[in-house]
Coordinates of N, CA and C in Angstrom, one line a residue:
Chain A
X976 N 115.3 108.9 104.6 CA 114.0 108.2 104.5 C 114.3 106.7 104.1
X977 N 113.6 106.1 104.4 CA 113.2 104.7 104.4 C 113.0 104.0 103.2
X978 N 113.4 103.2 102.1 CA 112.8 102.7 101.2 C 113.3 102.0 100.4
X979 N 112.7 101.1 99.3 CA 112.8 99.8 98.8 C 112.3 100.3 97.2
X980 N 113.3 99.9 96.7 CA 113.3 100.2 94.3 C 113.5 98.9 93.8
X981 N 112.5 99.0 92.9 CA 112.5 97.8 92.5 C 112.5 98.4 90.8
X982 N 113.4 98.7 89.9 CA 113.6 99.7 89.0 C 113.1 99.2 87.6
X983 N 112.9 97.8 88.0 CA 112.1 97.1 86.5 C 110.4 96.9 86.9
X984 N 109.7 97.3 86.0 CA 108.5 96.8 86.3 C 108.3 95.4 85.7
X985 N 108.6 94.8 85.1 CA 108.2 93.5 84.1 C 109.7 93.3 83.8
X986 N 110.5 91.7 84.1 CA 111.7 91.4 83.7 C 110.8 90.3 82.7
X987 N 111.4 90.0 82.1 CA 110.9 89.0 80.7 C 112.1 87.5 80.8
X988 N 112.1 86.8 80.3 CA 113.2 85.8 80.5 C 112.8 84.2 79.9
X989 N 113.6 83.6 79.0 CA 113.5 82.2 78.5 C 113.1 81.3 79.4
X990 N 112.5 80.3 79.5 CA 112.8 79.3 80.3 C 113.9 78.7 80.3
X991 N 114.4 78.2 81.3 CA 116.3 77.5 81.2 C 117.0 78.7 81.4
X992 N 116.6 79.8 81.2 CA 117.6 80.9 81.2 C 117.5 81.2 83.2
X993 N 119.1 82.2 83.1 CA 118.9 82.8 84.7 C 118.0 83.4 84.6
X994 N 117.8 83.8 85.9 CA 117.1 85.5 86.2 C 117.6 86.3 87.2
X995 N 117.2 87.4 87.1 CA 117.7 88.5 88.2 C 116.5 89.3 88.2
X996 N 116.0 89.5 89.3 CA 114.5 90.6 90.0 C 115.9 91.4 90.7
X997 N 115.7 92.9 90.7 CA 116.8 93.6 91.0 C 115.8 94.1 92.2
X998 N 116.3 94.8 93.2 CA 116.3 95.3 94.3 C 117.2 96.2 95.2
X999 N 117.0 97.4 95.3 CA 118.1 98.3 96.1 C 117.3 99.5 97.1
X1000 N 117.9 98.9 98.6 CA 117.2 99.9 99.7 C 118.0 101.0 100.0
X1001 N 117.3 101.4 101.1 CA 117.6 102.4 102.0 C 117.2 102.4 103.1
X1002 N 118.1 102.5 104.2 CA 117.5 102.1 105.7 C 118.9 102.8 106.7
X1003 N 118.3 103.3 108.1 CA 119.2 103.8 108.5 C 120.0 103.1 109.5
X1004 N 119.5 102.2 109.9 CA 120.0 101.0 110.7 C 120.9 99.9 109.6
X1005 N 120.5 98.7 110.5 CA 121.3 97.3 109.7 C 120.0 97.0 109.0
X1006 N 119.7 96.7 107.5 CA 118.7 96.2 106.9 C 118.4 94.9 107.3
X1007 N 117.4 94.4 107.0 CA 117.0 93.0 107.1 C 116.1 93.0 106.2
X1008 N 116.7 92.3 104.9 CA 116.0 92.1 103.8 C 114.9 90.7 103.3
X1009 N 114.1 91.4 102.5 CA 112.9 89.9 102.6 C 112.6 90.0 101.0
X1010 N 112.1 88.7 100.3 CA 111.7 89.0 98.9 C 110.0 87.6 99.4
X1011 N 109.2 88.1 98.8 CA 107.9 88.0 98.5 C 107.8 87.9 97.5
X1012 N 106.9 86.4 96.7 CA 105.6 86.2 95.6 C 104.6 86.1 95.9
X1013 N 104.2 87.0 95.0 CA 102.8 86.9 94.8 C 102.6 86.1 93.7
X1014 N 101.7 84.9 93.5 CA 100.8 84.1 92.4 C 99.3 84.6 92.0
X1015 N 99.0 84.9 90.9 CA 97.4 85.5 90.9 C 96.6 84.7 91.8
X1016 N 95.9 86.0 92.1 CA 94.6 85.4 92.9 C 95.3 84.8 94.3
X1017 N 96.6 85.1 94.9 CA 97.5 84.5 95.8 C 97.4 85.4 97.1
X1018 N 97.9 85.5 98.1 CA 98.9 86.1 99.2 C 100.2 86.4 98.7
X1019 N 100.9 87.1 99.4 CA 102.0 87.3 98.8 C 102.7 86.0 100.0
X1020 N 103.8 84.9 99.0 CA 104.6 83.9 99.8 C 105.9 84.4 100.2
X1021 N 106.1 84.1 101.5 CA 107.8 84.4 101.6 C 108.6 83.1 100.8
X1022 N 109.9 83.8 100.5 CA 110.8 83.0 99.2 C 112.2 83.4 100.0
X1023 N 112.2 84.2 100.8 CA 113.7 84.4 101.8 C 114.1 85.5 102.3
X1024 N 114.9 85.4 103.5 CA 115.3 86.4 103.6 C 116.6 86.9 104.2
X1025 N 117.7 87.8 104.9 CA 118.7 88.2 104.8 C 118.9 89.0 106.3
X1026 N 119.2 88.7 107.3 CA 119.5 89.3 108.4 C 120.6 89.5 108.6
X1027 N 121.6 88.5 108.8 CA 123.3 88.6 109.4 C 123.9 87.2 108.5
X1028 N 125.1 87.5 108.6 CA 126.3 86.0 108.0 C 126.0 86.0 106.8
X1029 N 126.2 85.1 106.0 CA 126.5 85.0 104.5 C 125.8 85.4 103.5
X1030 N 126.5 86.5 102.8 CA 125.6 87.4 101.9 C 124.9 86.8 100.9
X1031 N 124.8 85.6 100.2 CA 124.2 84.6 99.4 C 123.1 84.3 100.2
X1032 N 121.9 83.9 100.1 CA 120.9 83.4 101.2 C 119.7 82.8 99.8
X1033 N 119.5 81.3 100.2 CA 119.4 80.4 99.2 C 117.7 80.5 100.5
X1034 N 116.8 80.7 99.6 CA 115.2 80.5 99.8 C 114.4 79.3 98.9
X1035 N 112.9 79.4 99.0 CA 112.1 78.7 98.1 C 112.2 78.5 96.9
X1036 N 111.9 77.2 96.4 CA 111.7 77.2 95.2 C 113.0 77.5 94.1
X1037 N 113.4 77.0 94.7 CA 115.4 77.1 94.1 C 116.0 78.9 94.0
X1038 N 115.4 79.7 94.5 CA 115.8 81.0 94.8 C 116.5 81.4 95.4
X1039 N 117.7 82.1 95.0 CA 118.8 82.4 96.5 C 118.7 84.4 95.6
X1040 N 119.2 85.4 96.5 CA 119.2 86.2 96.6 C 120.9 86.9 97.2
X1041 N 121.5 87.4 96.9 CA 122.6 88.2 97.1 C 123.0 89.9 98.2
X1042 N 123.2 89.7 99.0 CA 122.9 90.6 99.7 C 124.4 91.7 99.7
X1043 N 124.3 92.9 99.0 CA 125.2 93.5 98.6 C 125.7 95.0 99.8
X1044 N 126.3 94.9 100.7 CA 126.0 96.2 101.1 C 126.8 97.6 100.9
X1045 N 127.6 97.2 99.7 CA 128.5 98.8 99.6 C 127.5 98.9 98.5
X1046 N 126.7 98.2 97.7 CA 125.6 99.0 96.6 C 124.3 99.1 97.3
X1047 N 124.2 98.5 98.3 CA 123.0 98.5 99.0 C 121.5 98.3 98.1
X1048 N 122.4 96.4 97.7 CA 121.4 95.9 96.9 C 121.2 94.6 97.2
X1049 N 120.1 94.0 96.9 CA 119.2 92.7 97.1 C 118.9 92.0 95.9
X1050 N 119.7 91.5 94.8 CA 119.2 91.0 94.1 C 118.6 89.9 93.7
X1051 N 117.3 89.0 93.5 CA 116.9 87.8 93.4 C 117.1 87.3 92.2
X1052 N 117.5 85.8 92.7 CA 118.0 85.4 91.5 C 118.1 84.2 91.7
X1053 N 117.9 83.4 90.0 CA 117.8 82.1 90.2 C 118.5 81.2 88.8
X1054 N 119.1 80.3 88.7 CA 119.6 79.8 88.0 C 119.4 79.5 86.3
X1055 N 118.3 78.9 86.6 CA 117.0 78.4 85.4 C 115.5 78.8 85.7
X1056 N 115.5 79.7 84.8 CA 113.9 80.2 85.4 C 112.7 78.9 84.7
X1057 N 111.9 78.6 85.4 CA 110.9 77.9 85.1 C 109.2 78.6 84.5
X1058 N 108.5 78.2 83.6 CA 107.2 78.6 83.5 C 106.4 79.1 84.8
X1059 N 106.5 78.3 85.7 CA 105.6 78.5 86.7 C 106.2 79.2 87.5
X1060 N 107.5 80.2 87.1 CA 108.0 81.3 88.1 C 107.1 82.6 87.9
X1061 N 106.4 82.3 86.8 CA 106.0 83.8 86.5 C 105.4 84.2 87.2
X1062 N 104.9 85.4 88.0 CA 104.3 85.9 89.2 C 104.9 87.0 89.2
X1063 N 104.5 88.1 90.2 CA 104.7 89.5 91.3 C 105.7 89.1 92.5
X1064 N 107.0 89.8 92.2 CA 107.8 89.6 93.1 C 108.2 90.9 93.9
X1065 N 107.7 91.1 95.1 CA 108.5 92.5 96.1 C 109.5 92.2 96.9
X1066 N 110.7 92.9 96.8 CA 111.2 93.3 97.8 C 111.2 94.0 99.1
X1067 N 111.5 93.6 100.1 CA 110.6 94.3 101.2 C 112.3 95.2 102.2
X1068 N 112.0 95.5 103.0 CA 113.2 95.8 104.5 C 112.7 96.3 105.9
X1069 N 113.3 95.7 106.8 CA 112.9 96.2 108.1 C 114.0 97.0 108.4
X1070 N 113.8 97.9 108.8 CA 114.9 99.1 109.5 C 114.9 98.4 110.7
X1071 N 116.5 98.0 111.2 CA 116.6 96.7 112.2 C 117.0 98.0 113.6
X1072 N 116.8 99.3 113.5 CA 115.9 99.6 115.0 C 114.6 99.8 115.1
X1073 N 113.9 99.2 114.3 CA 112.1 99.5 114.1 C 111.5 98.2 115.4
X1074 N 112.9 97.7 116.0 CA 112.5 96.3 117.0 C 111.2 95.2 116.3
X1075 N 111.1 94.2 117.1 CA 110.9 93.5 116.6 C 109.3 93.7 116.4
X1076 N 109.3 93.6 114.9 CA 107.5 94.1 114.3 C 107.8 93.6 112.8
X1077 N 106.2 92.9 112.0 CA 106.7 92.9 111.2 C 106.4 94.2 110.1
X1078 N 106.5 95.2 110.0 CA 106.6 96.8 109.9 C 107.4 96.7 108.9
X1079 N 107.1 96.6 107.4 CA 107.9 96.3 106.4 C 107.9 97.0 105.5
X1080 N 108.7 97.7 104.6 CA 108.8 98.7 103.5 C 109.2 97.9 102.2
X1081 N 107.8 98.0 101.7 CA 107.9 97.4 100.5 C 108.3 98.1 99.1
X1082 N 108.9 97.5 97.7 CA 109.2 97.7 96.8 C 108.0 97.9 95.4
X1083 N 107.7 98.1 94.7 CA 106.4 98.8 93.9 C 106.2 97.1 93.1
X1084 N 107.2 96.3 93.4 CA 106.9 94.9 92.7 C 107.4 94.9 90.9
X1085 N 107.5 93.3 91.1 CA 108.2 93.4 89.5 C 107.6 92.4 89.5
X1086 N 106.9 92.2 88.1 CA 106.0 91.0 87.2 C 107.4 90.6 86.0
X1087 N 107.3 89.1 87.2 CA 108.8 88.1 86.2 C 107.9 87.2 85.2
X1088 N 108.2 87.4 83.8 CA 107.4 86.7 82.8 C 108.5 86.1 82.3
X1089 N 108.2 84.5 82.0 CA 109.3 83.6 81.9 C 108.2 82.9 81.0
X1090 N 108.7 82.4 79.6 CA 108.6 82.2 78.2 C 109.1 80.9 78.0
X1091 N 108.3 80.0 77.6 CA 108.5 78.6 77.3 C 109.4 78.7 75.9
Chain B
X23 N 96.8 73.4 107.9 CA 96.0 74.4 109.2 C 95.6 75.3 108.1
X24 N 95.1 76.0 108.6 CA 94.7 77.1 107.5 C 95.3 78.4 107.4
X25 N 95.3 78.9 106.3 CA 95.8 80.0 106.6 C 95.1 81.3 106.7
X26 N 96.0 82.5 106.6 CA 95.4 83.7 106.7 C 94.2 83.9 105.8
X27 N 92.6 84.3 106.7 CA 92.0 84.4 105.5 C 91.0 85.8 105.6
X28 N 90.4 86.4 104.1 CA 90.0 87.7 104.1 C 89.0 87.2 103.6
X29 N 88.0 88.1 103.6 CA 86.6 88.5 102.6 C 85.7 89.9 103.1
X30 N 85.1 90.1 102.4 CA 84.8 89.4 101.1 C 86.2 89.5 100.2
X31 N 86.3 89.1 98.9 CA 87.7 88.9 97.7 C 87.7 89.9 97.3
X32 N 86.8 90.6 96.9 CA 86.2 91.9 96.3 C 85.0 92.7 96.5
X33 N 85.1 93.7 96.6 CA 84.0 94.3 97.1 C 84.4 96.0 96.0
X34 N 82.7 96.6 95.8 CA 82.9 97.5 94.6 C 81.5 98.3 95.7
X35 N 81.8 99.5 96.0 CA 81.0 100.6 96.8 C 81.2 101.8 95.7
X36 N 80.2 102.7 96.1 CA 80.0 103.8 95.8 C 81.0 105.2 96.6
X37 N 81.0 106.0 96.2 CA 81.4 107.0 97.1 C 80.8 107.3 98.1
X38 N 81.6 107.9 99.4 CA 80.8 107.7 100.4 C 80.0 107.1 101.1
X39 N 79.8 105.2 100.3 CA 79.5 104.1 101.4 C 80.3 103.8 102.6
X40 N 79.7 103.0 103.1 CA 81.0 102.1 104.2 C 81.1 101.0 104.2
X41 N 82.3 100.5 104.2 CA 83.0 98.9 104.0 C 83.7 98.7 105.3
X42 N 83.2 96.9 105.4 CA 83.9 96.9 106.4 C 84.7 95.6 106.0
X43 N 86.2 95.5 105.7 CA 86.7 94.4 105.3 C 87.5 93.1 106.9
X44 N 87.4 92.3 106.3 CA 87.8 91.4 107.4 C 88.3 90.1 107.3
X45 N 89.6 90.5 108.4 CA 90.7 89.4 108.1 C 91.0 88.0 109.4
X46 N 90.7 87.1 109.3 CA 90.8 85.8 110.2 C 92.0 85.5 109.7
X47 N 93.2 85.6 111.1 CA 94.9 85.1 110.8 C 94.9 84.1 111.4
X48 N 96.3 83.1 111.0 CA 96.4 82.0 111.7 C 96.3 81.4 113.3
X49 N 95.5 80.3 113.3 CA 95.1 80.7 114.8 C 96.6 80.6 116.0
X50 N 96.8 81.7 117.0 CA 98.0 81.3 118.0 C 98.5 82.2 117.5
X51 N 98.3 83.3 116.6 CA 99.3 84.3 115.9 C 98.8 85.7 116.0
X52 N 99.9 85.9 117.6 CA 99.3 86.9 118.0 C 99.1 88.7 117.1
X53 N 100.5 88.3 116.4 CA 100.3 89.8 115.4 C 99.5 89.5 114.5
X54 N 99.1 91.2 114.0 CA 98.1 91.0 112.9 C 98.8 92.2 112.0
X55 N 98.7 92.5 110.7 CA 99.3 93.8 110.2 C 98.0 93.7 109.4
X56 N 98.0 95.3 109.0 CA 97.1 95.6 107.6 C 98.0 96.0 106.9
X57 N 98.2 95.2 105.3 CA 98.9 96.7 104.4 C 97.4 97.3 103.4
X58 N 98.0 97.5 102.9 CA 97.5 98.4 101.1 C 98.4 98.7 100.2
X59 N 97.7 98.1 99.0 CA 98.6 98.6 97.6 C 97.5 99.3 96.5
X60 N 98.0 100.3 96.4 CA 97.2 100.9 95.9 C 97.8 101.3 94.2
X61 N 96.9 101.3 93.1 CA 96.9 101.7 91.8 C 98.5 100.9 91.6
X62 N 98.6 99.9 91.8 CA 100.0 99.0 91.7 C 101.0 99.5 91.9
X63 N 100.9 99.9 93.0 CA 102.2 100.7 93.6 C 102.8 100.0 95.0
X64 N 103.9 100.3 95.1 CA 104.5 99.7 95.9 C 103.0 99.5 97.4
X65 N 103.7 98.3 98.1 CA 102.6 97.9 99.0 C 102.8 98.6 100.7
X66 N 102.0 99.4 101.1 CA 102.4 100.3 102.3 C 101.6 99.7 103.0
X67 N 102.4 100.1 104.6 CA 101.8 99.8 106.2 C 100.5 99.9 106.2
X68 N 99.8 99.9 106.8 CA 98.6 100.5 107.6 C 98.6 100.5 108.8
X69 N 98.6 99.3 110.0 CA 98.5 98.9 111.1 C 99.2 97.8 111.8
X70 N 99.2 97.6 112.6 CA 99.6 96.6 113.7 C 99.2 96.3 114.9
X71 N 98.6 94.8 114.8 CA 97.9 94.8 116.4 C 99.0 93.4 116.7
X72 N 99.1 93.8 118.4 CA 99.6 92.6 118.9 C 98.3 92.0 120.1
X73 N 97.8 90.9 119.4 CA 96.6 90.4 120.2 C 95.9 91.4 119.9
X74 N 94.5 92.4 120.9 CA 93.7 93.1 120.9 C 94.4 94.6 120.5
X75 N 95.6 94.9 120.9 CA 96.1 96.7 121.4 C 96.7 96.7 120.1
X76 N 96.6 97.8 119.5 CA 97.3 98.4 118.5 C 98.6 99.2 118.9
X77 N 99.7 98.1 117.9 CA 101.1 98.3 118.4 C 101.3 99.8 117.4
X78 N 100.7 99.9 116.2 CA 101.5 100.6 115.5 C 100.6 101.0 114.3
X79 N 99.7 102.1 114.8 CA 98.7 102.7 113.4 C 99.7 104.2 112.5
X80 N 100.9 103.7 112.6 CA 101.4 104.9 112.0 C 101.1 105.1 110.4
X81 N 100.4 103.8 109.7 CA 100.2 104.0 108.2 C 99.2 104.3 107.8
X82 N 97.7 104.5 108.8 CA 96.6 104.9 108.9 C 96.5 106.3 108.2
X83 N 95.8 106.3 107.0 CA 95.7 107.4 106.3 C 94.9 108.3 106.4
X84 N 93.7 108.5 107.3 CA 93.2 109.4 107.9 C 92.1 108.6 108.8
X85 N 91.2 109.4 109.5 CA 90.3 108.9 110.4 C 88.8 108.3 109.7
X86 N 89.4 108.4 108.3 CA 87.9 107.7 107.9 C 88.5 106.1 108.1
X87 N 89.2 105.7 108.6 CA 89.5 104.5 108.8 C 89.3 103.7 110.1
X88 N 88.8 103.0 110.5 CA 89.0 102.1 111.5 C 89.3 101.0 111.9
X89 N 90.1 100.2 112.5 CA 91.0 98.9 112.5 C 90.4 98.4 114.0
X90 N 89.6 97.3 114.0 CA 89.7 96.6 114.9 C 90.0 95.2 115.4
X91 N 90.3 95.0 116.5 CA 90.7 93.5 116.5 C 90.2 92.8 118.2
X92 N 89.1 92.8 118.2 CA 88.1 92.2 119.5 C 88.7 91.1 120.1
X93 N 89.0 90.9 121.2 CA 89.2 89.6 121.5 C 90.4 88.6 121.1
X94 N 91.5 89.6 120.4 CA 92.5 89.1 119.6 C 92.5 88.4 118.9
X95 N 91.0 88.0 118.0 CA 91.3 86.8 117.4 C 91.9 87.9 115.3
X96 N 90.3 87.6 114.8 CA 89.7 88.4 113.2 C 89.9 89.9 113.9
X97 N 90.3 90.6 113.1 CA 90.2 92.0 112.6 C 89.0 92.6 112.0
X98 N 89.0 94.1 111.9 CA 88.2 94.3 110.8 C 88.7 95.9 110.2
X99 N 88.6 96.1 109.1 CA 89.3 97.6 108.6 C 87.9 98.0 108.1
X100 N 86.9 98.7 109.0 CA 86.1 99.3 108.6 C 86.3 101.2 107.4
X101 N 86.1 101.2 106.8 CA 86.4 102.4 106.0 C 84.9 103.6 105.9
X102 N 85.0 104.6 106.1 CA 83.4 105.3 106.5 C 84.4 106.4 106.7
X103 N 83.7 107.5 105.3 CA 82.9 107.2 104.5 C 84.3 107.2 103.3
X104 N 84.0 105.8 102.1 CA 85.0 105.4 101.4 C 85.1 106.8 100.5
X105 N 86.3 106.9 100.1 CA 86.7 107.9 98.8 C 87.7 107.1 97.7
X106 N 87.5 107.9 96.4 CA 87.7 107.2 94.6 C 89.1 106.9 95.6
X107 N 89.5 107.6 96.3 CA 91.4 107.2 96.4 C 91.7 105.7 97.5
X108 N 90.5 105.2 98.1 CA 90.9 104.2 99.0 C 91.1 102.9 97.9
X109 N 90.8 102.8 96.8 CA 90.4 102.0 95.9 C 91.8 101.4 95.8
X110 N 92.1 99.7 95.8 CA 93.3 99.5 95.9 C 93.0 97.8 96.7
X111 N 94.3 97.0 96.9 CA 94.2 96.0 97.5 C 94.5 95.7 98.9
X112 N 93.4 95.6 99.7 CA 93.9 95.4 101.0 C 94.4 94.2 101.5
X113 N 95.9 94.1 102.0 CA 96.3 93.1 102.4 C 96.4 92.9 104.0
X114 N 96.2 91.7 105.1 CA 96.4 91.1 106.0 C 97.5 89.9 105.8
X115 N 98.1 90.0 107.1 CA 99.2 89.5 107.4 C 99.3 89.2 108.6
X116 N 99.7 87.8 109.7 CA 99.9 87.7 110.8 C 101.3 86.9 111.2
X117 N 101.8 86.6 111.9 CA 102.9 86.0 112.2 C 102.9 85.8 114.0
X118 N 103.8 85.4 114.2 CA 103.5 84.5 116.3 C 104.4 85.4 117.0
X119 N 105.1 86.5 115.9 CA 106.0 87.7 116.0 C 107.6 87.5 116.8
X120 N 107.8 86.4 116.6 CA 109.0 86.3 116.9 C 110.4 86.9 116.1
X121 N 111.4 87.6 116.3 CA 112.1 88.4 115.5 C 112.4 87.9 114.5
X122 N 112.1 88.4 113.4 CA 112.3 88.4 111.8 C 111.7 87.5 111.0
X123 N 111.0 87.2 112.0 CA 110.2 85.8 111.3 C 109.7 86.4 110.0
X124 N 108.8 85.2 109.5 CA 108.1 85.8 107.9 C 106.7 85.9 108.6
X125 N 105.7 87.0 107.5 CA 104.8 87.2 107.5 C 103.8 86.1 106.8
X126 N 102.9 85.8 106.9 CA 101.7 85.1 106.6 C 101.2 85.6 106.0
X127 N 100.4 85.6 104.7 CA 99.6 86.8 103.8 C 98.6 86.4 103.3
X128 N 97.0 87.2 103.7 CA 95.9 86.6 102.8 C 96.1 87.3 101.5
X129 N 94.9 86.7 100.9 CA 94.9 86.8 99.3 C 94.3 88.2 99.3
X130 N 94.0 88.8 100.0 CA 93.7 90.4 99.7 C 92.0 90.7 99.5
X131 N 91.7 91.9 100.0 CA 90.5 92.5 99.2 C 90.4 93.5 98.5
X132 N 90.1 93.3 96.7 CA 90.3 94.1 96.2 C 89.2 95.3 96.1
X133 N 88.9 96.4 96.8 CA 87.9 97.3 97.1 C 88.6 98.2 95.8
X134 N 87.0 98.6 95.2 CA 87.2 99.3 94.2 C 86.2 100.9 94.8
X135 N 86.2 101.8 94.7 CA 85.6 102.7 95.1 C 84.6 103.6 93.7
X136 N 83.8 103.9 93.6 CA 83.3 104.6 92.4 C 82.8 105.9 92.8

């Protein structure tokens, strides 16, 4: 079966400090990975995403993401987290024979709280 | 341009009313998706229309649901007759559906059920 763990509910984090929003699928094809924010009262924004070539994939708002496939993990992550990161982040995956749809399996979401 | 947009923001029914929520996507953007997140839990499918036809109702949770999309423009996820469990955030999403593209996302309707 199909699916997207997102195993922290709430990552906590200094400002200036890194972060890591953790992420790890399951898919029976080639994944094609996506991470989403949500801002209150928001849509959820795309921040990047991971189809083929370099497992590093650098998105929005200074976020790059790591794409692991012997742990078959997606980790987001960013250097210096900022105040205004804090928000609802999902991980999402397309099962890349689901053809082209955007038909996405999303992650239960993590609330990144980042602390002046 | 504008983006994806829903309303009502929130809407709070009784058991066994009917709601009809509704989503206007970017204009030129032929797909439309419904999700739902329910009781903060991970966010699931509902639907898929490309233009007017429905590509893909496989997340459709039973027949008290209806999804339509006239004319290919706005949607609408009418619900009849609502139950305590539909209660949850409905999200819309469109994209011009080119492969892998990203999705577009309105701000949701949060339908509370009582």
């Amino acid at each position: 079966a199909q699916s997207v763990a997102q195993p922290e509910d709430q990552v906590n984090v200094a400002e200036g400090n890194p972060l890591t929003v953790k992420c790890t699928y399951s898919v029976s094809g080639n994944p094609y990975l996506f991470w989403y924010v949500q801002y209150p009262n928001r849509g959820l924004q795309f921040l990047l995403k991971y189809i083929t070539g370099d497992n590093l994939v650098k998105g929005s708002y200074g976020f790059e993401a790591e794409f692991n496939k012997s742990q078959t993990s997606f980790h987001l992550k960013k250097p210096s987290a900022l105040v205004s990161d804090s928000a609802l982040y999902f991980c999402a995956v397309r099962d890349g024979r689901s053809g082209n749809t955007g038909k996405l399996i999303f992650g239960q979401g993590t609330t990144l709280q980042v602390k002046p | 341009e504008a983006g994806v947009t829903q309303f009502p923001s929130h809407s709070v029914i009784e058991k066994g009313q009917t709601v009809t929520l509704r989503c206007d996507p970017i204009s030129g953007h032929d797909n439309l998706y419904w999700y739902r997140r329910v009781m903060g839990k991970e966010i699931k499918f509902l639907l898929h229309f490309v233009k007017e036809s429905k590509q893909d109702e496989s997340g459709m949770p039973n027949n008290r649901f209806l999804a339509e999309r006239t004319g290919g423009t706005y949607s609408t996820l009418k619900v009849q007759p609502a139950e305590l469990e539909d209660s949850g955030v409905y999200f819309c999403a469109s994209s011009l559906g080119r492969v892998n593209e990203k999705l577009f996302f309105g701000s949701g309707t949060q339908l509370s059920v009582l």
